Tab-separated table of C-alpha atoms and ligand atoms in Angstrom:
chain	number	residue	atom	x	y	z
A	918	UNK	CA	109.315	-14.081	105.467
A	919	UNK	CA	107.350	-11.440	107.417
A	920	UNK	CA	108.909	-9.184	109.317
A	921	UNK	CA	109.137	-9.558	113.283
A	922	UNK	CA	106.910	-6.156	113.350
A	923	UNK	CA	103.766	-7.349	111.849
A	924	UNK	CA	103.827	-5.638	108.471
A	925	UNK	CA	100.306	-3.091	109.085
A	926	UNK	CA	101.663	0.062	107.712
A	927	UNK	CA	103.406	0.838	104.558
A	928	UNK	CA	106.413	2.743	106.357
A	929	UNK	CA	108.879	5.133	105.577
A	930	UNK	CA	112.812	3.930	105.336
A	931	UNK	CA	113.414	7.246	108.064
A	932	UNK	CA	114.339	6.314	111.381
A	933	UNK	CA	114.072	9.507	113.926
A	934	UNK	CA	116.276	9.214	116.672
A	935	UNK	CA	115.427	12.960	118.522
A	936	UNK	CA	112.810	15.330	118.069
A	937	UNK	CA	112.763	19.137	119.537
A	938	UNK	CA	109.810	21.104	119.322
A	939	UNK	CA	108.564	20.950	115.284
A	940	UNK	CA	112.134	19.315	114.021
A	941	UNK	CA	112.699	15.638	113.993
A	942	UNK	CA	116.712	14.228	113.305
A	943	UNK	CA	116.913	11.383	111.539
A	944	UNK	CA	119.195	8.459	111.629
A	945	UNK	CA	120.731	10.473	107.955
A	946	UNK	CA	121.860	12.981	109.599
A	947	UNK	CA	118.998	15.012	108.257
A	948	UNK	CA	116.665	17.499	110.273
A	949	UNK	CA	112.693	17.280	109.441
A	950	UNK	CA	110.711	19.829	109.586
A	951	UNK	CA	107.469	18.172	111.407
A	952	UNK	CA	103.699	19.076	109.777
A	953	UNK	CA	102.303	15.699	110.669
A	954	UNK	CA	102.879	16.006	114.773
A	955	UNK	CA	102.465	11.814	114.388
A	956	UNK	CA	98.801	12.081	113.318
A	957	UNK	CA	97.936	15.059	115.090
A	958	UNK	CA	99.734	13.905	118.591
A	959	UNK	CA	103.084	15.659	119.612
A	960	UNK	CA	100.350	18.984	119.742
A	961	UNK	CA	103.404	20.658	121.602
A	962	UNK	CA	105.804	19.816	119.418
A	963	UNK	CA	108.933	16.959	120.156
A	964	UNK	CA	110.532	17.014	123.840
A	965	UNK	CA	108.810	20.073	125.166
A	966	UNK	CA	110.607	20.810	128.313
A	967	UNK	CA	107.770	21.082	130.213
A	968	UNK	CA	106.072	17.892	129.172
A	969	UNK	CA	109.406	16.164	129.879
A	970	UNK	CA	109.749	17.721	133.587
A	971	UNK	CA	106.437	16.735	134.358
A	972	UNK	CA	106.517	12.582	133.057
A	973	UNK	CA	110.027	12.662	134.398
A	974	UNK	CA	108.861	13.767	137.705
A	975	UNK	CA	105.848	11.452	137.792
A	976	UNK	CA	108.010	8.649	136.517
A	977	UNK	CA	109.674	8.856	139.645
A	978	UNK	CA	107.323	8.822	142.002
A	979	UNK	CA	104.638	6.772	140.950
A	980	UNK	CA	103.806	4.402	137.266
A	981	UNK	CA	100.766	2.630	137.706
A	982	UNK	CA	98.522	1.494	141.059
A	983	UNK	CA	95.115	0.377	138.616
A	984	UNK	CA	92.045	1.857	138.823
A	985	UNK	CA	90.647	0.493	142.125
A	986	UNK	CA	92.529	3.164	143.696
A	987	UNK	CA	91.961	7.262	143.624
A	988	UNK	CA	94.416	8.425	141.350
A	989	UNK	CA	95.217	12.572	142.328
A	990	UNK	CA	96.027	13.318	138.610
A	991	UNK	CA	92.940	11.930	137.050
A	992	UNK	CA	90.700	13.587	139.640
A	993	UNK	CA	92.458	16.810	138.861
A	994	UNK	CA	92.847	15.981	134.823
A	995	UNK	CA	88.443	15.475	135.041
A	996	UNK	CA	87.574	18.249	137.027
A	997	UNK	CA	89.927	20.430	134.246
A	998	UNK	CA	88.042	19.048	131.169
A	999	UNK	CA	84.607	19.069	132.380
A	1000	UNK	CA	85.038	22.802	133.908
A	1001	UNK	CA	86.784	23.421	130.398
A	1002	UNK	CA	83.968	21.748	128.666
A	1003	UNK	CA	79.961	20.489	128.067
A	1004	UNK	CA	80.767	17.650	130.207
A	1005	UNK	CA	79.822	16.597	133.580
A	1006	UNK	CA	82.161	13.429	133.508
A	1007	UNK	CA	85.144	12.076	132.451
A	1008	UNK	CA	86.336	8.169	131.649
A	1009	UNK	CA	90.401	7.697	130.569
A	1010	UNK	CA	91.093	5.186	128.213
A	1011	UNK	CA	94.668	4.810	126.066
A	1012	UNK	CA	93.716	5.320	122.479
A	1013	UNK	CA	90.929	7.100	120.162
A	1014	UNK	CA	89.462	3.951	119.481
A	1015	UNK	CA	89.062	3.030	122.990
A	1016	UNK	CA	87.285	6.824	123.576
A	1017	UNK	CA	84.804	5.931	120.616
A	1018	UNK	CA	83.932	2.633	122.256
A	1019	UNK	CA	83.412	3.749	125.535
A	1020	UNK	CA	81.231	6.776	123.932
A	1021	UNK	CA	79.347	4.146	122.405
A	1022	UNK	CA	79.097	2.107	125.563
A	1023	UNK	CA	78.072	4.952	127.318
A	1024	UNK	CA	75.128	5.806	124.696
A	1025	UNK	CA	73.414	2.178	124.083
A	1026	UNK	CA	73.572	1.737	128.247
A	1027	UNK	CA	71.614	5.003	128.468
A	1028	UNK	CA	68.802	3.414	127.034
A	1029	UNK	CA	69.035	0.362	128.011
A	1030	UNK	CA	68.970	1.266	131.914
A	1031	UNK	CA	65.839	3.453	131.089
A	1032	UNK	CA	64.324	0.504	129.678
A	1033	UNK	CA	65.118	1.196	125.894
A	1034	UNK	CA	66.615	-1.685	124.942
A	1035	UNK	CA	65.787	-1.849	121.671
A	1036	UNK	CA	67.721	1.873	121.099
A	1037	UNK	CA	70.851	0.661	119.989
A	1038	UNK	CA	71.490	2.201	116.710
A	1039	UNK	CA	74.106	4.662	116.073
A	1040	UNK	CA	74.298	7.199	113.072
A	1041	UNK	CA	77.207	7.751	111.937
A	1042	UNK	CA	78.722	9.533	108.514
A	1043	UNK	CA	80.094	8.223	105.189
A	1044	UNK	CA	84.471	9.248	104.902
A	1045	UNK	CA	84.317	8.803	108.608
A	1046	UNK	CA	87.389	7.371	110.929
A	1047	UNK	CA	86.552	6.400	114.865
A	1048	UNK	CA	89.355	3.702	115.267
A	1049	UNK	CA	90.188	0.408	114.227
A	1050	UNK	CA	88.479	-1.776	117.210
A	1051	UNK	CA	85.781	-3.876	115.557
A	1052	UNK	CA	82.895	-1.564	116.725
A	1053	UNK	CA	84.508	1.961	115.801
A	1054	UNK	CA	85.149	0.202	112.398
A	1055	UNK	CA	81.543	-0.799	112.311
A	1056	UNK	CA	80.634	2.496	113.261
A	1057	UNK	CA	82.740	4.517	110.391
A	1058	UNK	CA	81.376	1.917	107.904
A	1059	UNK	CA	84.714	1.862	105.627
A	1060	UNK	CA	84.486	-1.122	103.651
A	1061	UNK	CA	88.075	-1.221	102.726
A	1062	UNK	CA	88.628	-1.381	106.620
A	1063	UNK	CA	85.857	-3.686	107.510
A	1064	UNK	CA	86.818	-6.388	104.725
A	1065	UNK	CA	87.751	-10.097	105.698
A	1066	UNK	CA	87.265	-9.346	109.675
A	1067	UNK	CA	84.273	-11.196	109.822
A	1068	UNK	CA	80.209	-9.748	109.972
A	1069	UNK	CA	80.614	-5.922	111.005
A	1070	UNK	CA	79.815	-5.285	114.646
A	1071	UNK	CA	75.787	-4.465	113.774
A	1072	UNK	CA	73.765	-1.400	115.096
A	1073	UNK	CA	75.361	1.338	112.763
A	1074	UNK	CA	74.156	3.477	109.820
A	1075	UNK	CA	75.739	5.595	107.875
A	1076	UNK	CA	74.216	9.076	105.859
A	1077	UNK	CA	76.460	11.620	103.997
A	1078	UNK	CA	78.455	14.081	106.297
A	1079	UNK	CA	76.754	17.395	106.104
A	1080	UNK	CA	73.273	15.792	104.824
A	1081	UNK	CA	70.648	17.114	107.624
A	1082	UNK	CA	67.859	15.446	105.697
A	1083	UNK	CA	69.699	11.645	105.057
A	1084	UNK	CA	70.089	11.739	109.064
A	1085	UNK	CA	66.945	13.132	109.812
A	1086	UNK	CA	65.282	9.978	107.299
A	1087	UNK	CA	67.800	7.493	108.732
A	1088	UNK	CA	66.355	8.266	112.394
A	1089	UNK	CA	64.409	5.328	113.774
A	1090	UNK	CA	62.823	4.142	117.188
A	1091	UNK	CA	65.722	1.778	117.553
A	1092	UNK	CA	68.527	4.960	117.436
A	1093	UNK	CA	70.299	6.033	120.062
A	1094	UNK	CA	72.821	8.179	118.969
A	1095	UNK	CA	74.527	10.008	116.004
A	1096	UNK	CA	77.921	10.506	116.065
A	1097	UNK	CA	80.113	13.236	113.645
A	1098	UNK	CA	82.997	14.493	113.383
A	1099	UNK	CA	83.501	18.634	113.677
A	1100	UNK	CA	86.287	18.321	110.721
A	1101	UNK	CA	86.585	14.948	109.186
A	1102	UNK	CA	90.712	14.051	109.607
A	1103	UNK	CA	91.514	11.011	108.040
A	1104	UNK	CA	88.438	10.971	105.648
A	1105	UNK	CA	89.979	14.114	103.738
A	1106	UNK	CA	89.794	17.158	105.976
A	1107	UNK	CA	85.801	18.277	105.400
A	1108	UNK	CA	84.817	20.787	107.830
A	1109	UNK	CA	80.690	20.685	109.659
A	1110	UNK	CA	79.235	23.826	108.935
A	1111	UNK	CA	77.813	25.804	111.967
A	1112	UNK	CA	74.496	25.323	110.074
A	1113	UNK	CA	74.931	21.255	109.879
A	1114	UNK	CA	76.072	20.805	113.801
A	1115	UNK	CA	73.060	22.931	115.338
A	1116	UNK	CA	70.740	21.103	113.111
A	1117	UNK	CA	72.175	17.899	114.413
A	1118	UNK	CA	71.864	19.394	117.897
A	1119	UNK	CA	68.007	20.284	117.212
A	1120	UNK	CA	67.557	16.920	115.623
A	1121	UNK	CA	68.861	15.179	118.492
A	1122	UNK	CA	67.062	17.146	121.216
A	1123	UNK	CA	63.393	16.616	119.141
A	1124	UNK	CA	63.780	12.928	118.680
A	1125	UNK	CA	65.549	12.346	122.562
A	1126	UNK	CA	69.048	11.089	120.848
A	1127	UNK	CA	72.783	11.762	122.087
A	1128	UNK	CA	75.266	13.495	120.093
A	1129	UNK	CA	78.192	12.221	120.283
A	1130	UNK	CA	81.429	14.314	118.796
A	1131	UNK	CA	84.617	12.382	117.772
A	1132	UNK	CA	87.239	15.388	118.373
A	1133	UNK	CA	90.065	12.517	118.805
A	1134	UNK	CA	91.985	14.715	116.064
A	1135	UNK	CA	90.074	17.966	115.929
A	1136	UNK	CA	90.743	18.343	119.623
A	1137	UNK	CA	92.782	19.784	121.927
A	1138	UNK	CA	93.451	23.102	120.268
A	1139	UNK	CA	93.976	21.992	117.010
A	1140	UNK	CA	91.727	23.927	115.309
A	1141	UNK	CA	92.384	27.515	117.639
A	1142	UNK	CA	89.934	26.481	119.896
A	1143	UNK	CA	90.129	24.020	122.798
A	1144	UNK	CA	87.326	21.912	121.015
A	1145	UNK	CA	86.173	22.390	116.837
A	1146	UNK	CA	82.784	22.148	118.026
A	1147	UNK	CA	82.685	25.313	120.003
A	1148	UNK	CA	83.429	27.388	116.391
A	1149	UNK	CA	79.780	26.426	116.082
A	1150	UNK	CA	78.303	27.220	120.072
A	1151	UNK	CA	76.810	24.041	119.285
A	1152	UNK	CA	77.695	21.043	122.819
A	1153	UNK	CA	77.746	17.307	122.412
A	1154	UNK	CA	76.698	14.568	125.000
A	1155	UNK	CA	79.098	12.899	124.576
A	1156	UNK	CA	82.958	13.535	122.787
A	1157	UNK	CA	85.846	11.623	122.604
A	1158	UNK	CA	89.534	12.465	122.614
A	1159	UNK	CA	92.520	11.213	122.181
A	1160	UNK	CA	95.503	12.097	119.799
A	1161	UNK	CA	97.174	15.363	121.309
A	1162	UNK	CA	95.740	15.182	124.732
A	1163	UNK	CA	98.910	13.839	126.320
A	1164	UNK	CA	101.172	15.571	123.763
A	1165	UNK	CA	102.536	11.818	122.470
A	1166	UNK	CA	102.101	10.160	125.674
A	1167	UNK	CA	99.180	7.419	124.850
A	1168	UNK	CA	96.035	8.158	125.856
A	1169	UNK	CA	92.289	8.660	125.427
A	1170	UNK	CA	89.038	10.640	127.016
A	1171	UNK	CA	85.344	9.680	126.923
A	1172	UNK	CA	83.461	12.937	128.351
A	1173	UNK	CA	79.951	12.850	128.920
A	1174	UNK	CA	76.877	15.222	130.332
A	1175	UNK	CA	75.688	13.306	133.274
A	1176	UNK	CA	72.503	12.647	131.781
A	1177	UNK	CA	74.235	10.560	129.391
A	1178	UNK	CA	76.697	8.784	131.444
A	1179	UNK	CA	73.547	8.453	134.014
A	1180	UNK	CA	74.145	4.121	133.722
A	1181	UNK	CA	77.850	4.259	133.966
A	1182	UNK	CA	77.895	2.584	137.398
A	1183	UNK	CA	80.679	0.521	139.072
A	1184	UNK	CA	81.605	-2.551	136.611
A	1185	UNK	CA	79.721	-1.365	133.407
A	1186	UNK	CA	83.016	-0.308	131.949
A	1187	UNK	CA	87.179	-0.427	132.718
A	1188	UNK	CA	90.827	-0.275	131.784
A	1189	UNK	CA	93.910	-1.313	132.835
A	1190	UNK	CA	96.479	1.426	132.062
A	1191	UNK	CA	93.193	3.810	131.570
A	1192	UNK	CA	94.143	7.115	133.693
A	1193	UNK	CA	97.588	5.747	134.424
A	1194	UNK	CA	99.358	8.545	136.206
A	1195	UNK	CA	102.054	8.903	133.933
A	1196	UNK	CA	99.628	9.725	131.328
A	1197	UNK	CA	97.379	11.478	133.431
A	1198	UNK	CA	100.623	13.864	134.647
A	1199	UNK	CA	101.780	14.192	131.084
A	1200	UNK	CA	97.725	15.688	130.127
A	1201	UNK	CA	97.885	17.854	133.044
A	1202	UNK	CA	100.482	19.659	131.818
A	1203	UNK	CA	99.261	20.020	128.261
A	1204	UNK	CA	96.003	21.215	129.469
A	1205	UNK	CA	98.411	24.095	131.369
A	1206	UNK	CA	100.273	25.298	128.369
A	1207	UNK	CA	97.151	25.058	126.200
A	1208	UNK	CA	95.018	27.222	128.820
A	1209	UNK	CA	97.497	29.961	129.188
A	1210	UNK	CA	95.942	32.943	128.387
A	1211	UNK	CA	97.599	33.718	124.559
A	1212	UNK	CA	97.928	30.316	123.720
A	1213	UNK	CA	95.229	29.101	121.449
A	1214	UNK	CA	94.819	32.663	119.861
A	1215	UNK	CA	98.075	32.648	118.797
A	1216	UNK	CA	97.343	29.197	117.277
A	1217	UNK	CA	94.170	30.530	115.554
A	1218	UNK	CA	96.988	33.603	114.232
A	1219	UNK	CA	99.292	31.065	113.156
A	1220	UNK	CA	96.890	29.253	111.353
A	1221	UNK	CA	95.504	32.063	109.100
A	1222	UNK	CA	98.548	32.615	107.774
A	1223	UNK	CA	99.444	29.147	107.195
A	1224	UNK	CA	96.101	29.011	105.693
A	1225	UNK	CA	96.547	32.296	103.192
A	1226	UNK	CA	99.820	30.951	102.375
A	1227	UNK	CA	98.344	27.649	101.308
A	1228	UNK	CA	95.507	28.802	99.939
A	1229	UNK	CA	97.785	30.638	97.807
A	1230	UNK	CA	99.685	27.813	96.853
A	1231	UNK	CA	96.208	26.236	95.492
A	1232	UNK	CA	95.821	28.934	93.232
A	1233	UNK	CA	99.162	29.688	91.849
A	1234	UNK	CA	99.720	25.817	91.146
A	1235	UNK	CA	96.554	24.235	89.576
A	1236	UNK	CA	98.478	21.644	87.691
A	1237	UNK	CA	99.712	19.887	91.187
A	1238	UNK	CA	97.024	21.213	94.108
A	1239	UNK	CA	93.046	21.704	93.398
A	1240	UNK	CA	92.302	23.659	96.915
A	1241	UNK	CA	92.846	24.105	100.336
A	1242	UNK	CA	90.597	22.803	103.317
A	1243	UNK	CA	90.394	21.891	106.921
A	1244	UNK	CA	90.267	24.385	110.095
A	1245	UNK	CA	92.985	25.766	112.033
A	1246	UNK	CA	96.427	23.723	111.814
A	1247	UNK	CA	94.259	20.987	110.412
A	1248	UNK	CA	95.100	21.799	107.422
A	1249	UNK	CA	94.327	19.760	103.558
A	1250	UNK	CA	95.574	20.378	100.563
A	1251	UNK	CA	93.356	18.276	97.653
A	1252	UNK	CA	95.647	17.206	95.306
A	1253	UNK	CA	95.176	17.410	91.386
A	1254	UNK	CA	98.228	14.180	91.157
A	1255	UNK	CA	98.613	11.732	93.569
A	1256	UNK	CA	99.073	12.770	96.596
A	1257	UNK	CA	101.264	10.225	98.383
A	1258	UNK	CA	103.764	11.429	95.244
A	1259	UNK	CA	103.748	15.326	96.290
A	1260	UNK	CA	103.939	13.847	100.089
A	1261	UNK	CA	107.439	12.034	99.146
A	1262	UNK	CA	108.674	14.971	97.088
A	1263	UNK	CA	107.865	16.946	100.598
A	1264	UNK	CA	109.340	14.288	102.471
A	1265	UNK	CA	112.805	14.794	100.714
A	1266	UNK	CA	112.787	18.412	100.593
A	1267	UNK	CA	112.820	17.991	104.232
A	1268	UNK	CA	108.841	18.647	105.073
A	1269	UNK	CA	106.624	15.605	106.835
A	1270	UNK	CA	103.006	15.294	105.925
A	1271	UNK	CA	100.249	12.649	106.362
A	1272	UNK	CA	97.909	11.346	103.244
A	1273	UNK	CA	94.277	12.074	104.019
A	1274	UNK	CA	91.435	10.994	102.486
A	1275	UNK	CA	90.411	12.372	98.805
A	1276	UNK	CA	93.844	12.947	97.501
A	1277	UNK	CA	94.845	14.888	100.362
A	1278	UNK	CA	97.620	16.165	101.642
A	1279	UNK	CA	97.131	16.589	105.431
A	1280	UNK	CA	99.503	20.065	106.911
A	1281	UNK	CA	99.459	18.794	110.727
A	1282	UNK	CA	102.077	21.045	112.284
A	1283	UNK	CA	103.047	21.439	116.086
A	1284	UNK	CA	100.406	23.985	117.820
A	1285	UNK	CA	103.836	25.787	118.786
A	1286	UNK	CA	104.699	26.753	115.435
A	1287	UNK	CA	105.179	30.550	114.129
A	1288	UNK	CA	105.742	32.317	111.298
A	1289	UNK	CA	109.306	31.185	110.277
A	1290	UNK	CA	107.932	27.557	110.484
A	1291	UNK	CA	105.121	28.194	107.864
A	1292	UNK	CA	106.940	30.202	105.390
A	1293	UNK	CA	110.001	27.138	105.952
A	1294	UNK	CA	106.823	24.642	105.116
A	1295	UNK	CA	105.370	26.987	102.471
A	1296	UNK	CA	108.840	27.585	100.533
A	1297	UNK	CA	109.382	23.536	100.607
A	1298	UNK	CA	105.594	23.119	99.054
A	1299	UNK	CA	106.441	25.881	96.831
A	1300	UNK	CA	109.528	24.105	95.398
A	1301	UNK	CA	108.146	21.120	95.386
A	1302	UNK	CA	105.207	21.771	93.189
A	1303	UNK	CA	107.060	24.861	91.187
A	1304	UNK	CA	109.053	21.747	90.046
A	1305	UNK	CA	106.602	19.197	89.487
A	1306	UNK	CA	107.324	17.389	86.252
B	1377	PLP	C1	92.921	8.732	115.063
B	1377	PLP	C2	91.457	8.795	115.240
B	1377	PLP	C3	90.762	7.788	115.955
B	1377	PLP	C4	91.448	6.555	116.464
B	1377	PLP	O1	92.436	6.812	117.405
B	1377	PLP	P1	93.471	5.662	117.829
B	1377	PLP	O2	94.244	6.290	118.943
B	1377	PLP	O3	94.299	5.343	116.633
B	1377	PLP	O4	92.685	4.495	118.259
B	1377	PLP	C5	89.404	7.950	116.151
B	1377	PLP	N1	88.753	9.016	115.673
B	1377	PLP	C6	89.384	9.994	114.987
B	1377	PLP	C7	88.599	11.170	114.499
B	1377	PLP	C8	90.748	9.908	114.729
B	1377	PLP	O5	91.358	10.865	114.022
């Protein structure tokens, strides 16, 4: 019989019934300690109190009026991102996926307003993840995704990440776009060297395409910096985000320059709960924390040593971990055994991690972590692999 939740994930038997900053409490009795934020989400860590005044405050006031009224919180959330950012605009969406279609929206109706029609094409990269919607699965090209759900939305192509001269080939007079992400996430934690993203940036400027940066999961702070692509100086026209803009509260962000949003006129797009001002409150007030002067340094601190620590852990256990990657507290750990067997020996030693991508472990911990919290993590991975069989 299937289950009343439709059965799309293989899940855990744990059942969390509180969470407070990187600690989750289970329904055993037991306390977690929390490296997987829920995919890169909860970027404050569980029940922050300031998160929880502000939706609790909102909640009160005001849920949800749809978009064919102002709404004070997205104004204020859009004029904070784009004076934070490349962009010149901002649409608010409830998902990743939803942020990836509107970013392709926003790139084919470029061209076709400037009477480009046949510009359509989008390049993306091979161990790429934009969503699950049928065009962001078209666009990452997975087949294992893509299988039995019909043709795949056309206009995609896909080159090998960090391959200047595939794109550069793949370019045609029908592309409109190439889209990358700054650290790959679910694909297995590969990182765009400087070198790659300003060649994509040149590429794009000679041949009149947009660059569009997914930074659903490399966003928001996650790497030490408020966005992964400004390690490189290098903007986008376009970026999406998602995950731990709202801290757990659902939703998504499609900024644009305005040259690229230029056909983005009343009607060519929408959302329902997009910009709801619950979610829009909840981002406000992650934007605050993460914009306080001392916060993302302190991340980027936090992360080295996590990083030297793990690193570490690569070399002193060869039999069990093959290296360390990722940027910032998105962290990988390429596993020489399988990895979802080292991420269940974690998970009951009391450490939560997410599977990535080319036998990888994925380290996703809380951007309010400090030392005590990685060597907690690093003496659990220790253990785990000092006694792997
Ligand atoms: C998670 C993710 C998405 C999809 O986000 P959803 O909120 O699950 O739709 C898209 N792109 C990247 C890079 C992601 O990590």
């Amino acid at each position: 019989m299937i289950p009343a939740v439709m059965p799309t994930y293989a899940r855990s038997e744990l059942t969390f019934e509180r969470g407070e900053g990187p600690y989750l409490y289970a329904t055993d009795g037991r306390r977690y300690l929390d490296f997987s934020s829920g995919v890169a989400v909860t970027s404050l860590g569980h029940a922050h109190p300031r998160l929880v005044a502000a939706l609790t405050e909102q909640a009160g006031k005001l849920w949800h009026c749809s978009n064919l009224y102002q709404i004070a919180g997205q104004q204020r959330l859009a004029e904070r991102l784009v004076s934070l950012s490349f962009a010149d605009t901002a649409f608010f969406c409830n998902s990743g996926a939803e942020a990836m279609e509107c970013a392709i929206k926003v790139a084919r109706k470029h061209y076709a307003e400037s009477g480009h029609e046949e510009r359509y094409r989008l390049i993306a990269c091979n161990g790429s993840f934009h969503g699950r919607t049928l065009a962001t699965l078209a666009a990452a090209g997975a087949k294992k995704y893509l299988k039995g759900f019909g043709p795949p939305t056309p206009g995609f192509d896909h080159v090998a990440y960090g391959n200047l001269n595939e794109m550069r080939a793949t370019v045609s007079k029908e592309t409109a776009a190439i889209i990358v992400e700054p650290v790959q996430g679910e694909g297995g934690l590969a990182v765009a060297s400087t070198e790659y993203l300003k060649g994509l940036r040149a590429m794009c400027d000679e041949f009149g395409l947009l660059l569009i940066f997914d930074e659903v999961q490399s966003g928001m702070g996650r790497t030490g910096k408020l966005f992964a692509h400004e390690w490189a100086g290098v903007t986008p026209d376009i970026m999406a985000l998602a995950k731990g803009l709202a801290g757990g509260f659902p939703i998504g962000a499609c900024l644009a320059t305005e040259n690229a949003a230029n056909a983005m006129t009343a009607g060519t797009h929408g959302s329902t709960f997009g910009g709801n001002p619950l979610a829009m409150a909840v981002a406000n007030e992650v934007l605050t924390v993460m914009t306080e002067p001392g916060f993302l340094p302190q991340v980027e601190r936090v992360a080295k040593v996590l990083r030297a620590k793990i690193d570490a852990l690569a070399k002193a256990y060869p039999k069990v971990f093959v290296e360390a990657r990722g940027k910032g507290l998105l962290v990988g750990l390429k596993c020489a055994v399988p990895n979802l067997e080292v991420l269940e020996k974690l998970r009951r030693a009391g450490l939560l991690t997410v599977a990535a991508g080319e036998n990888v472990v994925r380290l996703l911990p809380p951007l309010i972590i400090d030392e005590r919290h990685v060597e907690e993590a690093v003496g659990i991975i220790d253990a785990v692999a000092r006694a792997w069989p």
